[in-house]
Coordinates of C-alpha atoms in Angstrom, one line a residue:
Chain A
G83 CA 0.0 0.0 0.0
A84 CA 0.8 3.7 0.0
V85 CA 1.9 4.1 -3.6
V86 CA 2.5 7.4 -5.2
S87 CA 2.9 7.8 -8.9
Q88 CA 4.1 10.6 -11.1
H89 CA 3.4 11.4 -14.7
P90 CA 5.3 11.8 -16.9
S91 CA 8.5 10.1 -15.7
W92 CA 10.5 12.3 -18.1
V93 CA 9.8 15.2 -20.4
I94 CA 11.8 17.3 -22.8
C95 CA 10.4 20.7 -23.8
K96 CA 11.5 23.8 -25.6
S97 CA 12.4 26.9 -23.7
G98 CA 9.4 29.2 -23.1
T99 CA 6.8 26.4 -23.0
S100 CA 4.9 25.2 -19.9
V101 CA 5.0 21.7 -18.5
K102 CA 2.6 20.0 -16.2
I103 CA 3.6 17.2 -13.8
E104 CA 1.0 15.0 -12.0
C105 CA 1.4 13.4 -8.7
R106 CA -1.2 10.8 -7.6
S107 CA -1.7 8.8 -4.4
L108 CA -3.0 5.5 -5.8
D109 CA -4.3 3.7 -2.8
F110 CA -4.8 6.3 -0.1
Q111 CA -6.1 9.9 0.3
A112 CA -3.4 12.5 0.8
T113 CA -4.2 15.5 2.9
T114 CA -0.9 17.0 2.1
M115 CA 1.5 16.7 -0.9
F116 CA 5.0 18.1 -1.1
W117 CA 7.0 19.0 -4.1
Y118 CA 10.8 18.7 -4.2
R119 CA 13.5 19.5 -6.6
Q120 CA 16.7 17.4 -6.8
F121 CA 19.7 18.6 -8.7
P122 CA 22.3 16.0 -9.9
K123 CA 24.2 14.4 -7.1
Q124 CA 22.5 16.8 -4.6
S125 CA 19.8 16.5 -2.0
L126 CA 16.1 17.2 -2.3
M127 CA 15.1 20.7 -1.8
L128 CA 11.5 21.3 -0.7
M129 CA 9.7 23.7 -3.0
A130 CA 6.2 23.8 -1.7
T131 CA 3.6 22.2 0.4
S132 CA 0.1 21.8 -0.9
N133 CA -3.1 20.9 1.0
E134 CA -6.2 19.8 -0.8
G135 CA -8.5 22.6 -1.6
S136 CA -6.2 25.4 -0.5
K137 CA -3.3 27.4 -1.9
A138 CA 0.1 26.0 -1.8
T139 CA 2.7 27.3 0.7
Y140 CA 6.0 28.0 -1.0
E141 CA 9.5 27.8 0.5
Q142 CA 11.6 30.9 0.5
G143 CA 13.2 31.6 -2.8
V144 CA 10.7 29.5 -4.9
E145 CA 8.7 31.6 -7.4
K146 CA 5.1 30.8 -7.0
D147 CA 4.2 32.3 -10.3
K148 CA 6.7 30.1 -12.1
F149 CA 5.9 26.9 -10.3
L150 CA 2.1 26.6 -10.1
I151 CA 0.7 24.0 -7.8
N152 CA -2.8 22.8 -7.8
H153 CA -4.2 20.2 -5.3
A154 CA -7.7 19.8 -6.5
S155 CA -8.5 16.4 -4.9
L156 CA -7.3 14.2 -2.2
T157 CA -5.4 12.0 -4.7
L158 CA -4.0 14.4 -7.2
S159 CA -1.6 17.4 -7.1
T160 CA -0.1 19.0 -10.2
L161 CA 3.0 21.1 -10.6
T162 CA 3.2 23.3 -13.7
V163 CA 6.5 24.8 -14.6
T164 CA 5.5 27.9 -16.6
S165 CA 7.7 29.5 -19.3
A166 CA 10.4 26.9 -18.7
H167 CA 14.0 27.7 -19.2
P168 CA 17.1 25.5 -19.2
E169 CA 17.9 26.3 -15.6
D170 CA 14.6 24.7 -14.7
S171 CA 15.9 21.4 -15.9
S172 CA 15.9 19.1 -12.9
F173 CA 14.4 16.1 -11.2
Y174 CA 11.1 16.9 -9.6
I175 CA 9.8 14.6 -6.9
C176 CA 6.5 14.7 -5.1
S177 CA 5.5 13.0 -1.8
A178 CA 2.2 12.5 -0.2
R179 CA 1.1 12.3 3.4
G180 CA -2.0 10.3 4.1
M181 CA -5.0 10.8 6.3
T182 CA -5.4 7.6 8.2
D183 CA -3.6 4.6 9.6
K184 CA -0.1 4.0 8.5
A185 CA 0.0 6.8 6.0
V186 CA -0.8 9.6 8.4
N187 CA 2.6 10.2 9.8
E188 CA 4.7 9.2 6.8
Q189 CA 5.6 10.8 3.5
F190 CA 5.4 8.4 0.5
F191 CA 7.5 9.5 -2.4
G192 CA 6.8 9.3 -6.1
P193 CA 9.4 8.0 -8.5
G194 CA 10.2 11.5 -9.8
T195 CA 10.0 13.3 -13.1
R196 CA 13.0 14.3 -15.1
L197 CA 12.5 17.6 -16.9
T198 CA 14.9 18.7 -19.6
V199 CA 14.4 22.2 -21.1
L200 CA 16.2 22.8 -24.4
Chain B
G102 CA 17.3 26.8 10.7
D103 CA 17.1 23.1 10.8
S104 CA 19.8 21.2 8.9
V105 CA 21.2 17.8 8.3
T106 CA 24.9 17.0 7.6
Q107 CA 25.8 13.6 6.3
M108 CA 29.1 12.0 5.3
E109 CA 30.2 12.8 1.8
G110 CA 30.5 10.0 -0.6
P111 CA 30.9 8.2 -2.7
V112 CA 31.5 5.1 -0.6
T113 CA 32.7 1.9 -2.3
L114 CA 32.7 -1.3 -0.4
S115 CA 33.2 -5.0 -0.9
E116 CA 30.4 -7.4 -0.2
E117 CA 30.1 -8.4 3.5
A118 CA 31.9 -5.3 4.6
F119 CA 30.7 -3.1 7.4
L120 CA 29.0 0.1 6.4
T121 CA 28.7 3.3 8.4
I122 CA 27.2 6.6 7.1
N123 CA 27.5 9.4 9.6
C124 CA 24.7 11.9 10.0
T125 CA 24.4 14.8 12.4
Y126 CA 21.6 17.4 12.7
T127 CA 20.9 20.8 13.9
A128 CA 17.4 21.6 15.1
T129 CA 15.4 23.2 17.8
G130 CA 13.0 21.0 19.8
Y131 CA 12.8 17.3 19.2
P132 CA 12.7 16.3 15.6
S133 CA 12.0 12.8 14.2
L134 CA 14.9 11.3 12.3
F135 CA 14.9 9.2 9.2
W136 CA 17.0 7.4 6.7
Y137 CA 15.7 7.1 3.2
V138 CA 17.2 5.0 0.4
Q139 CA 17.0 5.7 -3.4
Y140 CA 17.8 2.8 -5.6
P141 CA 18.9 3.5 -9.2
G142 CA 15.9 4.7 -11.2
E143 CA 13.5 4.6 -8.3
G144 CA 11.9 7.0 -5.9
L145 CA 12.9 7.5 -2.2
Q146 CA 11.9 4.8 0.2
L147 CA 11.8 5.0 3.9
L148 CA 14.5 2.7 5.3
L149 CA 14.1 3.4 9.0
K150 CA 13.2 6.1 11.5
A151 CA 13.4 7.1 15.2
T152 CA 11.1 9.5 16.8
K153 CA 12.8 10.2 20.2
A154 CA 16.1 10.1 21.9
D155 CA 17.7 6.7 22.3
D156 CA 15.2 5.1 19.9
K157 CA 16.8 2.6 17.5
G158 CA 15.4 2.2 14.1
S159 CA 16.1 -0.9 12.1
N160 CA 15.2 -2.5 8.8
K161 CA 16.8 -4.9 6.3
G162 CA 19.9 -5.3 8.5
F163 CA 20.4 -1.5 8.8
E164 CA 20.3 0.2 12.2
A165 CA 20.5 3.8 13.5
T166 CA 20.2 5.2 17.0
Y167 CA 18.9 8.6 17.8
R168 CA 21.6 10.2 19.9
K169 CA 20.4 13.5 21.3
E170 CA 23.7 14.2 23.2
T171 CA 25.7 14.1 20.0
T172 CA 22.8 15.1 17.7
S173 CA 23.6 12.2 15.5
F174 CA 21.8 9.4 13.7
H175 CA 24.5 7.3 12.1
L176 CA 23.4 4.5 9.8
E177 CA 25.1 1.1 10.1
K178 CA 25.0 -2.3 8.5
G179 CA 27.2 -5.2 9.5
S180 CA 27.4 -7.0 6.2
V181 CA 26.4 -5.3 3.0
Q182 CA 25.3 -6.9 -0.3
V183 CA 25.5 -5.7 -3.9
S184 CA 21.8 -5.0 -3.7
D185 CA 22.5 -2.3 -1.0
S186 CA 24.1 -0.1 -3.7
A187 CA 22.0 3.1 -3.6
V188 CA 21.9 6.7 -2.4
Y189 CA 21.2 7.1 1.2
F190 CA 19.6 10.2 2.7
C191 CA 19.4 11.3 6.3
A192 CA 16.5 13.5 7.1
L193 CA 14.8 15.2 10.0
R194 CA 11.2 16.2 10.4
K195 CA 9.5 18.6 12.8
N196 CA 5.8 18.9 13.7
D197 CA 4.9 20.6 10.4
Y198 CA 5.7 17.3 8.6
K199 CA 8.3 19.0 6.4
L200 CA 11.4 17.0 5.8
S201 CA 14.9 18.4 5.7
F202 CA 17.4 16.2 3.9
G203 CA 21.1 15.7 4.0
A204 CA 23.1 15.8 0.7
G205 CA 22.9 12.1 0.2
T206 CA 25.6 9.4 0.2
T207 CA 26.2 7.2 -2.8
V208 CA 27.1 3.7 -1.8
T209 CA 28.5 1.1 -4.2
V210 CA 29.0 -2.5 -3.1
R211 CA 31.2 -4.6 -5.3
A212 CA 30.9 -8.4 -5.5

């Protein structure tokens, strides 16, 4: 149980375009989802926290107008990278925290999405 | 602010060798401590955790003890296997459920 999926697993786009990444909790409802960014051979950096039905909370230094987060349901959050540029190329990872039982105090991570902006 | 410092890698070992990855933290209050593992091409998986001082987390032969006096949570395994090759992340969590990660340590185990 407690599986989180991400789609797509990798995407290549042209500079200036927007890219949407989906994060789904497959077998549990997630009150909170987190979005991280991971640079090569570096740690995960928390970008934002999203709660279902409310606006995301962004970490200091993360542009909320560039990284749009929507958490419309208890099983789906999306991250849209708007007007992407090569420096936005990275590995984006989501995690989800559940509502009940085992999932309530844990974060379960998706497999990540590799974004390359040309 | 809260932070996690872990041993730099990469670490290369032979099978059946002893593995230690050092992790120390800086935080106010009483965080929970975690080790996550990322196998090649996969997402992060929780390996073990400890929620209070002197707790020992263990899983798959790995162990780590929450040492408040030294603010440490070192990961150990007595006999590694090739399948343990992965990136290991130490992390702490406060009451807001946000995780702060260390930089990660790449471990390669050779047959």
